[in-house]
Coordinates of C-alpha atoms and ligand atoms in Angstrom, one line a residue:
Chain L
M1 CA -14.1 63.7 11.8
I2 CA -14.7 61.2 8.7
E3 CA -17.9 61.6 7.0
I4 CA -18.8 58.5 4.5
R5 CA -21.3 59.4 2.4
S6 CA -23.2 57.0 0.1
I7 CA -20.0 55.3 -0.7
R8 CA -20.3 52.6 -3.5
K9 CA -17.6 50.7 -4.9
E10 CA -18.1 48.4 -8.0
Y11 CA -15.5 46.0 -9.5
V12 CA -15.9 45.9 -13.3
S13 CA -14.0 43.2 -15.1
K14 CA -14.3 41.7 -18.8
K15 CA -16.7 39.1 -17.5
N16 CA -18.7 40.6 -14.5
R17 CA -19.6 43.4 -12.3
V18 CA -18.6 42.7 -8.7
I19 CA -20.4 45.1 -6.0
G20 CA -17.9 45.7 -3.0
V21 CA -19.6 48.5 -1.4
D22 CA -23.2 49.2 -1.6
N23 CA -24.4 52.5 -0.5
V24 CA -22.6 52.9 2.7
S25 CA -23.2 56.2 4.7
L26 CA -21.3 56.8 8.5
T27 CA -20.1 59.2 10.5
I28 CA -17.1 58.4 12.7
Q29 CA -16.2 61.1 15.3
T30 CA -12.7 62.6 15.9
G31 CA -10.5 60.6 18.4
E32 CA -13.1 57.6 18.2
I33 CA -12.1 54.3 17.6
Y34 CA -14.1 52.9 15.0
G35 CA -14.6 48.8 14.3
I36 CA -15.7 47.5 11.0
V37 CA -16.6 43.6 11.3
G38 CA -17.8 41.2 8.8
Y39 CA -17.2 37.8 7.3
S40 CA -14.7 37.6 4.4
G41 CA -15.9 39.3 1.1
A42 CA -18.2 41.8 2.9
G43 CA -16.7 44.5 1.6
K44 CA -14.7 45.7 4.8
S45 CA -11.5 46.2 3.1
S46 CA -13.4 47.8 -0.2
L47 CA -14.7 50.7 2.5
L48 CA -11.8 51.2 4.3
R49 CA -9.5 51.6 1.0
C50 CA -11.8 54.4 0.2
L51 CA -11.5 55.9 3.1
N52 CA -8.0 57.2 1.3
L53 CA -9.1 56.6 -1.9
L54 CA -6.4 53.7 -2.3
E55 CA -9.7 52.5 -4.2
R56 CA -11.7 55.0 -5.7
P57 CA -15.3 55.0 -5.1
T58 CA -17.8 54.7 -7.9
G59 CA -20.1 56.8 -6.3
G60 CA -20.4 59.0 -3.2
N61 CA -18.1 61.2 -1.2
I62 CA -15.2 61.3 1.5
I63 CA -15.1 64.0 3.6
I64 CA -12.3 64.0 6.3
D65 CA -12.0 67.1 8.4
G66 CA -14.3 69.0 6.2
I67 CA -12.1 68.2 3.2
D68 CA -13.8 66.0 0.3
L69 CA -11.3 63.8 -1.0
T70 CA -12.8 62.5 -3.9
S71 CA -12.7 66.1 -5.3
L72 CA -9.1 66.8 -5.3
S73 CA -6.4 66.8 -7.7
S74 CA -3.6 64.2 -7.6
K75 CA -1.2 66.5 -6.1
E76 CA -3.7 67.8 -3.2
L77 CA -4.5 64.2 -2.6
R78 CA -1.0 63.3 -2.0
K79 CA -1.0 65.8 0.5
Q80 CA -4.5 64.9 2.2
R81 CA -3.1 61.2 2.4
Q82 CA 0.1 62.2 4.4
K83 CA -2.4 63.1 7.1
I84 CA -4.2 59.8 6.9
G85 CA -1.9 56.5 8.3
M86 CA -2.5 53.3 7.5
I87 CA -1.2 50.0 8.6
F88 CA -1.5 46.7 6.8
Q89 CA -2.2 42.7 7.7
H90 CA 1.4 41.9 5.9
F91 CA 2.8 45.0 7.0
S92 CA 4.0 46.1 3.6
L93 CA 7.2 47.3 4.5
V94 CA 9.7 48.0 1.9
S95 CA 12.3 44.9 2.1
S96 CA 15.0 46.7 0.6
K97 CA 15.1 49.4 3.3
T98 CA 16.2 49.6 6.7
V99 CA 13.7 50.1 9.6
Y100 CA 15.2 53.7 9.7
E101 CA 14.6 54.3 5.8
N102 CA 11.1 52.8 5.6
V103 CA 9.9 55.5 8.2
A104 CA 12.0 58.3 6.5
F105 CA 10.3 57.5 3.5
A106 CA 7.0 58.5 4.4
L107 CA 8.6 62.2 6.0
R108 CA 10.5 62.5 2.6
A109 CA 6.9 62.0 0.8
A110 CA 6.1 65.0 2.9
H111 CA 9.2 67.1 2.1
R112 CA 10.4 67.2 5.6
S113 CA 14.3 68.4 5.8
K114 CA 17.0 65.9 6.7
D115 CA 17.4 67.0 10.3
A116 CA 13.6 67.3 11.0
T117 CA 13.5 63.7 9.6
K118 CA 16.1 62.2 11.6
L119 CA 14.6 63.6 14.8
R120 CA 11.1 62.7 13.7
V121 CA 12.1 59.2 13.0
L122 CA 13.9 58.4 16.2
E123 CA 11.1 59.7 18.1
L124 CA 8.9 57.5 16.1
L125 CA 10.9 54.3 17.1
E126 CA 11.0 55.3 20.3
I127 CA 6.9 55.6 20.5
V128 CA 6.9 52.0 18.9
G129 CA 9.6 50.7 21.2
L130 CA 12.1 49.9 18.3
S131 CA 15.0 52.4 18.7
D132 CA 17.3 49.3 19.1
K133 CA 16.5 48.0 15.2
K134 CA 17.0 50.9 13.4
D135 CA 19.5 49.7 11.1
V136 CA 18.2 46.5 10.7
Y137 CA 16.2 45.1 7.3
P138 CA 12.5 44.0 7.6
A139 CA 13.4 40.6 7.0
Q140 CA 15.1 40.4 10.2
L141 CA 12.2 41.4 12.4
S142 CA 9.3 39.4 14.2
G143 CA 5.8 39.9 12.8
G144 CA 4.9 42.0 15.8
Q145 CA 8.2 44.5 15.3
K146 CA 7.2 44.6 11.5
Q147 CA 4.0 45.9 12.4
R148 CA 5.3 48.5 14.7
V149 CA 7.6 49.9 12.1
G150 CA 4.4 50.1 9.9
I151 CA 2.7 52.0 12.6
A152 CA 5.8 54.0 12.8
R153 CA 5.6 54.9 9.1
A154 CA 1.9 55.5 9.3
L155 CA 2.4 58.1 12.2
A156 CA 5.4 59.8 10.6
N157 CA 3.3 63.0 9.5
E158 CA 1.2 63.2 12.2
P159 CA -2.1 61.8 10.8
T160 CA -5.6 62.6 12.2
V161 CA -6.6 59.3 11.2
L162 CA -5.3 55.7 11.4
L163 CA -6.5 53.1 8.9
C164 CA -5.9 49.5 10.1
D165 CA -6.9 46.5 7.6
E166 CA -6.7 43.6 9.9
A167 CA -3.7 44.8 11.7
T168 CA -3.1 42.0 14.0
S169 CA -4.5 38.9 12.0
A170 CA -1.1 37.6 10.9
L171 CA 0.0 37.9 14.5
D172 CA -0.1 35.7 17.5
P173 CA -2.2 35.9 20.7
T174 CA 0.3 37.9 22.8
T175 CA 1.8 40.2 20.0
T176 CA -1.7 40.9 19.2
K177 CA -2.6 42.2 22.6
A178 CA 0.7 44.4 22.5
I179 CA -0.2 45.7 19.1
L180 CA -3.9 46.5 20.3
Q181 CA -2.4 48.2 23.6
L182 CA -0.3 50.1 21.5
L183 CA -3.0 51.3 19.4
K184 CA -5.1 52.1 22.3
K185 CA -2.2 54.4 23.6
I186 CA -1.9 56.1 20.2
S187 CA -5.7 56.6 20.0
S188 CA -5.7 58.1 24.0
E189 CA -2.0 60.0 24.0
L190 CA -2.4 61.6 20.3
G191 CA -6.3 61.9 19.7
I192 CA -5.9 59.8 16.5
T193 CA -9.0 58.7 15.0
I194 CA -8.7 55.0 14.3
V195 CA -10.9 52.8 11.6
L196 CA -9.9 49.4 12.0
I197 CA -11.2 46.1 10.2
T198 CA -11.4 42.8 12.3
H199 CA -13.4 39.6 12.1
E200 CA -12.3 39.2 15.9
M201 CA -15.1 40.4 18.3
E202 CA -12.4 40.3 21.0
V203 CA -10.6 43.1 19.4
V204 CA -14.0 45.4 19.2
K205 CA -14.7 44.4 22.8
E206 CA -10.8 45.5 23.7
L207 CA -10.6 48.4 21.9
C208 CA -13.6 50.0 19.7
H209 CA -15.8 53.0 20.8
R210 CA -18.1 52.1 18.2
V211 CA -18.7 49.4 15.3
A212 CA -20.3 48.7 12.3
V213 CA -21.3 45.1 11.0
M214 CA -21.0 44.7 7.4
Q215 CA -23.1 42.1 4.8
D216 CA -22.9 41.9 1.2
G217 CA -21.5 45.4 1.1
R218 CA -23.9 47.1 3.4
V219 CA -23.5 48.2 6.9
I220 CA -26.2 46.2 8.5
E221 CA -26.1 47.4 12.2
E222 CA -23.8 50.3 13.7
G223 CA -23.8 51.8 16.9
P224 CA -21.6 52.1 20.3
V225 CA -20.0 48.9 21.1
Y226 CA -21.7 48.3 24.6
E227 CA -25.3 49.1 23.0
I228 CA -24.3 46.1 20.4
F229 CA -23.2 43.7 22.4
S230 CA -25.9 44.0 24.7
Q231 CA -28.8 44.5 22.4
P232 CA -27.5 43.0 19.2
K233 CA -30.7 43.3 16.6
Q234 CA -29.5 41.7 13.4
E235 CA -28.9 37.9 13.3
L236 CA -25.2 38.3 12.2
T237 CA -24.4 40.9 15.0
K238 CA -25.7 38.2 17.4
Q239 CA -23.5 35.4 15.7
F240 CA -20.4 37.7 15.8
I241 CA -21.1 38.5 19.6
S242 CA -21.8 35.3 20.6
S243 CA -18.0 34.3 19.8
V244 CA -17.2 36.7 22.9
L245 CA -20.5 36.0 25.2
D246 CA -21.7 32.9 24.9
F247 CA -20.8 29.6 26.6
E248 CA -22.0 26.1 25.4
L249 CA -24.1 24.7 28.5
P250 CA -24.2 21.0 28.1
S251 CA -27.4 19.6 26.6
H252 CA -27.7 16.7 29.1
L253 CA -27.5 19.4 32.0
I254 CA -30.5 21.1 30.4
D255 CA -32.2 17.8 29.7
E256 CA -31.8 16.4 33.4
S257 CA -32.5 19.8 35.5
E258 CA -36.0 19.5 37.1
G259 CA -36.5 23.2 37.0
T260 CA -37.1 26.2 35.3
I261 CA -33.7 27.4 33.3
I262 CA -33.4 31.3 32.6
K263 CA -30.7 33.4 31.1
I264 CA -30.3 36.8 32.5
Q265 CA -28.3 39.6 31.0
F266 CA -27.0 42.4 33.4
E267 CA -25.9 45.1 32.3
G268 CA -23.8 48.1 33.7
Q269 CA -23.2 48.1 37.5
T270 CA -26.1 45.9 38.7
A271 CA -24.7 43.2 39.8
G272 CA -26.2 39.7 39.0
E273 CA -25.4 38.1 42.0
S274 CA -27.4 40.3 44.1
I275 CA -30.8 40.2 42.3
L276 CA -30.5 36.4 42.6
S277 CA -30.1 36.6 46.5
D278 CA -32.8 39.0 46.4
T279 CA -35.2 37.1 44.4
L280 CA -34.5 34.0 46.6
Q281 CA -35.3 35.7 49.6
S282 CA -38.7 37.3 48.6
H283 CA -40.0 34.1 46.6
A284 CA -40.6 30.6 47.7
V285 CA -38.4 29.2 45.1
K286 CA -35.0 27.6 45.1
G287 CA -32.0 28.7 42.7
N288 CA -28.9 27.2 41.3
I289 CA -26.5 28.8 39.1
L290 CA -25.6 26.5 36.5
H291 CA -23.4 28.9 34.6
G292 CA -22.0 32.5 34.6
K293 CA -19.9 34.8 33.2
I294 CA -19.1 38.6 33.2
E295 CA -17.6 40.4 30.1
Y296 CA -15.9 44.0 30.6
I297 CA -16.8 46.0 27.6
Q298 CA -14.9 49.3 27.9
D299 CA -14.4 48.6 31.2
V300 CA -18.0 48.4 31.9
P301 CA -19.6 44.6 33.0
L302 CA -21.9 43.1 30.8
G303 CA -22.9 39.8 33.0
I304 CA -24.7 36.5 31.7
L305 CA -26.1 34.1 34.4
I306 CA -27.9 31.1 33.7
I307 CA -29.9 29.7 36.6
E308 CA -32.3 26.7 37.5
L309 CA -35.5 27.9 39.6
I310 CA -37.2 25.1 41.3
G311 CA -40.7 26.1 42.9
D312 CA -44.3 25.9 42.0
A313 CA -45.8 27.5 39.0
V314 CA -47.0 30.8 40.5
Q315 CA -44.0 31.8 42.6
I316 CA -41.5 31.1 39.5
H317 CA -44.0 33.4 37.5
S318 CA -43.6 36.2 40.2
A319 CA -39.9 35.5 40.4
L320 CA -39.4 35.7 36.8
E321 CA -41.5 39.2 37.1
Y322 CA -39.4 40.0 39.7
I323 CA -36.2 39.6 37.8
K324 CA -37.1 40.9 34.5
N325 CA -38.1 44.4 36.2
R326 CA -34.1 44.2 37.4
S327 CA -32.2 43.3 34.3
S328 CA -32.0 44.0 30.9
S329 CA -33.0 40.8 29.6
V330 CA -34.3 37.4 30.6
E331 CA -34.7 34.5 28.2
V332 CA -36.3 31.3 29.4
L333 CA -34.2 28.1 28.1
K334 CA -36.8 25.6 29.4
H335 CA -40.0 26.1 31.1
V336 CA -40.9 23.2 33.9
T337 CA -44.1 23.7 36.2
A338 CA -44.2 21.5 39.0
Chain E
M1 CA 56.8 25.5 -27.0
S2 CA 55.8 23.9 -30.2
L3 CA 52.4 23.7 -28.8
L4 CA 51.8 27.0 -27.7
N5 CA 53.4 28.5 -30.8
P6 CA 49.9 28.7 -32.8
I7 CA 48.5 30.3 -29.6
V8 CA 51.0 32.9 -29.5
N9 CA 51.1 33.5 -33.1
I10 CA 47.2 34.7 -32.9
L11 CA 47.6 36.3 -29.7
P12 CA 47.4 39.9 -31.2
D13 CA 44.2 38.7 -33.2
L14 CA 42.4 37.2 -30.4
N15 CA 43.4 40.2 -28.1
K16 CA 41.6 42.6 -30.7
A17 CA 38.5 40.1 -31.1
F18 CA 38.2 40.1 -27.4
L19 CA 38.4 43.9 -27.2
E20 CA 35.8 44.3 -30.1
T21 CA 33.4 42.0 -28.6
I22 CA 33.7 43.6 -25.0
Y23 CA 33.2 46.9 -27.2
M24 CA 29.8 45.8 -28.8
V25 CA 28.5 44.1 -25.4
G26 CA 29.8 47.2 -23.3
V27 CA 27.9 49.6 -25.9
S28 CA 24.8 47.6 -26.0
L29 CA 24.4 46.9 -22.6
A30 CA 24.7 50.5 -22.0
V31 CA 21.9 51.4 -24.3
A32 CA 19.7 48.7 -22.9
L33 CA 20.0 49.9 -19.5
L34 CA 19.5 53.6 -20.5
I35 CA 16.3 52.7 -22.8
G36 CA 15.3 49.3 -21.8
L37 CA 14.9 49.9 -17.9
P38 CA 12.5 53.1 -18.0
L39 CA 10.7 51.2 -20.7
G40 CA 10.4 48.2 -18.3
V41 CA 9.2 50.8 -15.7
L42 CA 6.7 52.1 -18.0
L43 CA 5.4 48.8 -19.0
F44 CA 4.8 48.0 -15.3
T45 CA 3.5 51.4 -14.2
T46 CA 0.9 51.6 -16.9
T47 CA -0.8 48.4 -16.0
R48 CA -4.3 48.4 -14.2
N49 CA -4.4 49.8 -11.0
L50 CA -1.2 51.3 -11.1
F51 CA -0.2 55.0 -11.3
F52 CA 0.3 55.4 -14.9
E53 CA -2.7 53.3 -15.7
S54 CA -2.9 53.7 -19.5
G55 CA -4.2 50.6 -21.6
I56 CA -3.3 52.3 -24.8
V57 CA 0.3 53.1 -24.0
N58 CA 0.5 49.9 -22.3
R59 CA -0.7 47.9 -25.2
S60 CA 1.2 49.9 -27.9
L61 CA 4.4 49.6 -26.0
G62 CA 3.9 46.1 -25.3
F63 CA 3.5 45.4 -29.0
A64 CA 6.4 47.0 -30.2
V65 CA 8.4 45.2 -27.9
N66 CA 6.8 41.8 -29.0
I67 CA 7.7 42.8 -32.7
V68 CA 11.0 43.4 -32.2
R69 CA 11.5 40.4 -29.8
S70 CA 9.8 37.9 -32.5
I71 CA 12.5 38.8 -35.1
P72 CA 15.6 36.2 -35.3
F73 CA 18.5 38.4 -34.5
I74 CA 20.3 37.7 -37.7
I75 CA 17.6 38.8 -39.8
L76 CA 17.1 41.8 -37.5
L77 CA 20.9 42.4 -38.4
V78 CA 20.5 42.4 -41.6
A79 CA 17.0 44.3 -41.5
L80 CA 18.7 47.2 -39.7
L81 CA 21.6 47.9 -42.0
P82 CA 19.9 50.9 -43.5
L83 CA 19.6 52.5 -39.9
T84 CA 22.8 51.5 -38.9
D85 CA 24.5 53.0 -41.9
L86 CA 22.6 56.3 -41.0
L87 CA 23.4 56.4 -37.5
T88 CA 27.3 55.2 -37.8
G89 CA 28.0 56.0 -41.2
S90 CA 28.9 52.4 -41.6
T91 CA 27.7 48.8 -42.1
I92 CA 30.8 46.9 -40.9
G93 CA 32.8 46.6 -37.9
P94 CA 31.8 46.7 -34.0
R95 CA 30.4 50.2 -34.1
A96 CA 28.0 49.4 -36.6
A97 CA 27.3 46.0 -34.9
S98 CA 26.3 47.8 -31.6
V99 CA 23.3 49.5 -33.5
S100 CA 21.5 46.3 -34.2
L101 CA 22.7 44.6 -30.9
S102 CA 21.1 47.5 -29.1
V103 CA 17.9 47.4 -30.7
S104 CA 17.6 43.7 -29.8
A105 CA 19.0 44.1 -26.3
I106 CA 16.4 46.7 -25.5
P107 CA 13.0 44.9 -25.5
F108 CA 14.8 42.0 -24.1
F109 CA 15.9 43.9 -20.9
A110 CA 12.9 45.8 -20.8
R111 CA 10.7 42.7 -20.5
I112 CA 12.9 41.4 -17.6
V113 CA 12.5 44.5 -15.5
E114 CA 9.0 44.2 -16.1
T115 CA 8.9 40.8 -14.7
A116 CA 10.9 41.9 -11.7
L117 CA 8.8 44.4 -11.2
R118 CA 5.7 42.5 -10.9
E119 CA 7.2 40.2 -8.4
I120 CA 6.8 43.1 -5.9
D121 CA 4.3 42.8 -3.1
R122 CA 1.2 45.0 -4.4
G123 CA 0.7 46.0 -1.0
V124 CA 4.4 47.5 -0.5
I125 CA 3.5 50.0 -3.4
E126 CA 0.0 50.5 -2.1
A127 CA 1.7 51.5 1.4
A128 CA 3.7 53.9 -0.5
I129 CA 0.8 55.4 -2.4
A130 CA -0.9 55.7 1.2
V131 CA 1.9 57.8 2.7
G132 CA 1.1 60.2 -0.1
A133 CA 4.2 59.7 -2.0
T134 CA 4.7 60.8 -5.6
P135 CA 5.1 58.2 -8.5
W136 CA 8.6 59.5 -9.2
M137 CA 9.7 58.6 -5.6
I138 CA 7.9 55.3 -5.7
I139 CA 9.8 54.4 -8.6
K140 CA 13.2 55.5 -7.3
D141 CA 12.5 54.6 -3.8
V142 CA 10.4 51.4 -3.8
L143 CA 10.2 49.8 -7.2
L144 CA 13.6 49.9 -8.3
P145 CA 15.3 48.8 -4.9
E146 CA 12.6 45.9 -4.4
A147 CA 13.3 44.9 -7.8
K148 CA 17.0 45.1 -7.8
P149 CA 18.1 41.5 -7.3
G150 CA 15.9 40.8 -10.4
I151 CA 17.3 43.6 -12.3
I152 CA 20.7 42.6 -11.6
Q153 CA 20.1 38.8 -12.6
G154 CA 18.3 40.4 -15.9
L155 CA 21.5 42.4 -16.5
T156 CA 23.4 39.1 -16.3
L157 CA 21.5 37.0 -18.8
T158 CA 21.1 40.0 -21.1
T159 CA 25.4 40.4 -20.9
I160 CA 25.6 36.8 -21.6
S161 CA 23.1 36.7 -24.4
L162 CA 24.7 39.6 -26.1
I163 CA 28.2 37.9 -26.1
G164 CA 26.4 35.4 -28.2
Y165 CA 24.7 37.7 -30.5
S166 CA 27.7 39.6 -30.9
A167 CA 29.2 36.7 -32.3
M168 CA 26.4 36.3 -34.9
A169 CA 27.1 40.0 -35.7
G170 CA 30.7 39.1 -36.2
T171 CA 30.1 36.6 -38.9
I172 CA 28.5 39.6 -41.3
G173 CA 31.4 41.9 -40.6
G174 CA 30.9 42.8 -37.0
G175 CA 34.4 42.1 -36.0
G176 CA 35.0 40.3 -32.7
I177 CA 35.3 36.6 -31.8
G178 CA 32.6 35.5 -34.2
D179 CA 34.3 36.9 -36.9
L180 CA 37.6 35.3 -35.4
A181 CA 36.1 31.9 -35.3
I182 CA 34.8 32.4 -38.8
R183 CA 37.8 33.3 -40.6
Y184 CA 40.2 30.9 -38.7
G185 CA 38.0 27.8 -37.8
Y186 CA 35.9 27.8 -40.9
Y187 CA 38.1 29.1 -43.6
R188 CA 41.1 27.5 -42.3
Y189 CA 40.2 24.4 -40.2
D190 CA 42.6 25.8 -37.4
N191 CA 41.3 23.9 -34.4
T192 CA 43.7 25.6 -32.1
V193 CA 42.1 29.3 -32.5
M194 CA 38.5 27.4 -32.3
I195 CA 39.3 25.8 -28.9
T196 CA 41.0 28.7 -27.6
T197 CA 37.9 30.8 -28.6
I198 CA 35.8 28.3 -26.9
V199 CA 37.8 28.3 -23.8
V200 CA 37.9 31.6 -23.2
L201 CA 34.4 32.2 -23.9
I202 CA 33.5 29.8 -21.4
C203 CA 35.5 31.1 -18.7
L204 CA 33.9 34.8 -19.8
V205 CA 30.4 33.7 -19.4
Q206 CA 31.4 31.8 -16.0
L207 CA 33.0 34.9 -14.4
I208 CA 29.8 37.2 -15.6
Q209 CA 27.3 34.6 -14.0
M210 CA 29.4 34.4 -10.9
V211 CA 30.0 38.1 -10.7
G212 CA 26.2 38.8 -11.6
D213 CA 24.8 36.0 -8.9
K214 CA 27.0 37.4 -6.0
V215 CA 26.1 41.1 -7.0
S216 CA 22.4 40.1 -6.9
Y217 CA 22.8 37.7 -3.5
I218 CA 24.5 41.0 -2.1
V219 CA 21.8 43.5 -2.8
N220 CA 19.0 41.2 -1.5
K221 CA 17.7 41.9 1.8
R222 CA 14.6 39.8 1.6
Ligands
LIG1 N1 -9.9 44.3 -6.9 C1 -11.0 43.7 -6.8 N2 -11.6 43.4 -8.2 C2 -12.6 42.6 -8.1 N3 -13.5 42.3 -6.8 C3 -12.8 42.8 -6.0 C4 -11.7 43.7 -5.6 N4 -11.4 43.7 -4.4 C5 -12.5 43.1 -3.6 N5 -13.3 42.6 -4.6 C6 -14.4 42.1 -4.2 O1 -15.1 42.9 -3.4 C7 -15.8 42.2 -2.5 C8 -15.6 42.6 -1.1 O2 -14.4 42.3 -0.7 P1 -13.5 42.9 0.6 O3 -12.1 42.7 0.1 O4 -13.7 44.3 0.7 O5 -14.0 42.2 1.6 P2 -13.4 42.0 2.9 O6 -14.6 42.2 3.7 O7 -12.4 42.9 3.4 O8 -13.0 40.6 3.1 P3 -11.9 39.6 3.9 O9 -12.1 39.7 5.2 O10 -11.7 38.5 3.3 O11 -10.7 40.5 3.8 C9 -15.6 40.6 -2.5 O12 -16.8 40.1 -3.2 C10 -14.4 40.4 -3.5 O13 -14.5 39.8 -4.5
LIG2 MG1 -10.2 42.5 3.9

């Protein structure tokens, strides 16, 4: 379990003082995949780097599995860091060392014997699917392969936590998918807690159990991913999830339609289509589906339908009530009463 | 045969002069490596946000390095005569000249090492810190290997500069090729010796540069 308690990080230079993280407190459960999103400069990296004290917080405590990192001597801290893996946006491999040596370095830092190191490196390269590249230098690898080496290095000392700072931002979509799958596998098979920073909600949707939204150094909203997607509260959160959920309805479609246009959101197992057909059967209204989409967030469906309802005011009103009782949210985009 | 005669005549002198030069350059290069390399590493690792961060150490070392580097070599040579006498018991000859050559080579090489280390991607150093490596491991297994091509280039540069400086040292009794050039070329107007010296020097510097470039290329895995 990671407990982040009132973390503040200020960067002081000769001329000014920048607040990177402003009093953030979070608890991340063991085995969880935790996402942190926010625009550039929101303080995501600063917060993440405080977790292994790569950046020493100006105030607050970081407690991982009961140990307060901020109170450790440098020797004890080095030992704890071996239990916190980290992967980087630009991979950060030692270019003068082979794949094998890059991974072995982490094990030597933990004083493993030569034989144990060798066995473990080969095992790790197997996990990340790079056994055939063991004697190659990083320059000869693709981005995705480099990140796999980074992951192998981060996992070397059997960490309980894995920190990922934009681990897929430098990769193409296909490679990104593969790396995300690998992280998912690591999380489920090894039970490692993963904290990852991203600016893509797609990554959160695919991978995370919980998510925090950061703005100006603060966490403005936090919760289970499905909840954040289905019931966002902050404007910024809505902006972020709209990149996944929203679709543009051509404005002429709204202008030209003669009926009332509503947007319905369905959560979980409620099937949108059946509610719609029930509504149409029990009310004297006509309905046209203008647009629809179902997203699976952690394998739970979240559906959105945009429907045009045509009929008299009373019937439409009662149909709306009927739908409201059966779906999680209904938004009227255009109201027309005949 | 008559054309080659003057060269054959000075061959023993030329031979001795070159051996002396190589001795001076060799000794001071070894000292530069032994002291300048750790000094360069210290200059780098005491900067902000690095594991030996210390403003005082960094500034004092930087200041000392700059002082030595701002003194023209010929003046340093004279200024260091008492130290030279103390260390070698003499102020003339290649052994004595090696003292001031070493003193000037240390900060020169240290700055080169520091610059080469600055080129390393900060993320690579952070990754090493993040796996819990000790500073010593990071220096030995990350900093020096990553900076190796730059350090070898710097070593080449230092060697070539030292050859130049050693000739200067030779003019005030240090021996070596500088001494040879003064005795034959300046006092006796002997062009043959002059030209021979220049040709040999050009070949030597070319060779050093070539070897340096080659080695630097081989160790560069980027
Ligand atoms: N080493 C530093 N020195 C000074 N200011 C810094 C430093 N690192 C970060 N900052 C400042 O702290 C704030 C938060 O930066 P941070 O890198 O954490 O943002 P981020 O959310 O990771 O952004 P991005 O998505 O661009 O990576 C920014 O205003 C940044 O300028
Ligand atoms: Mg960042």
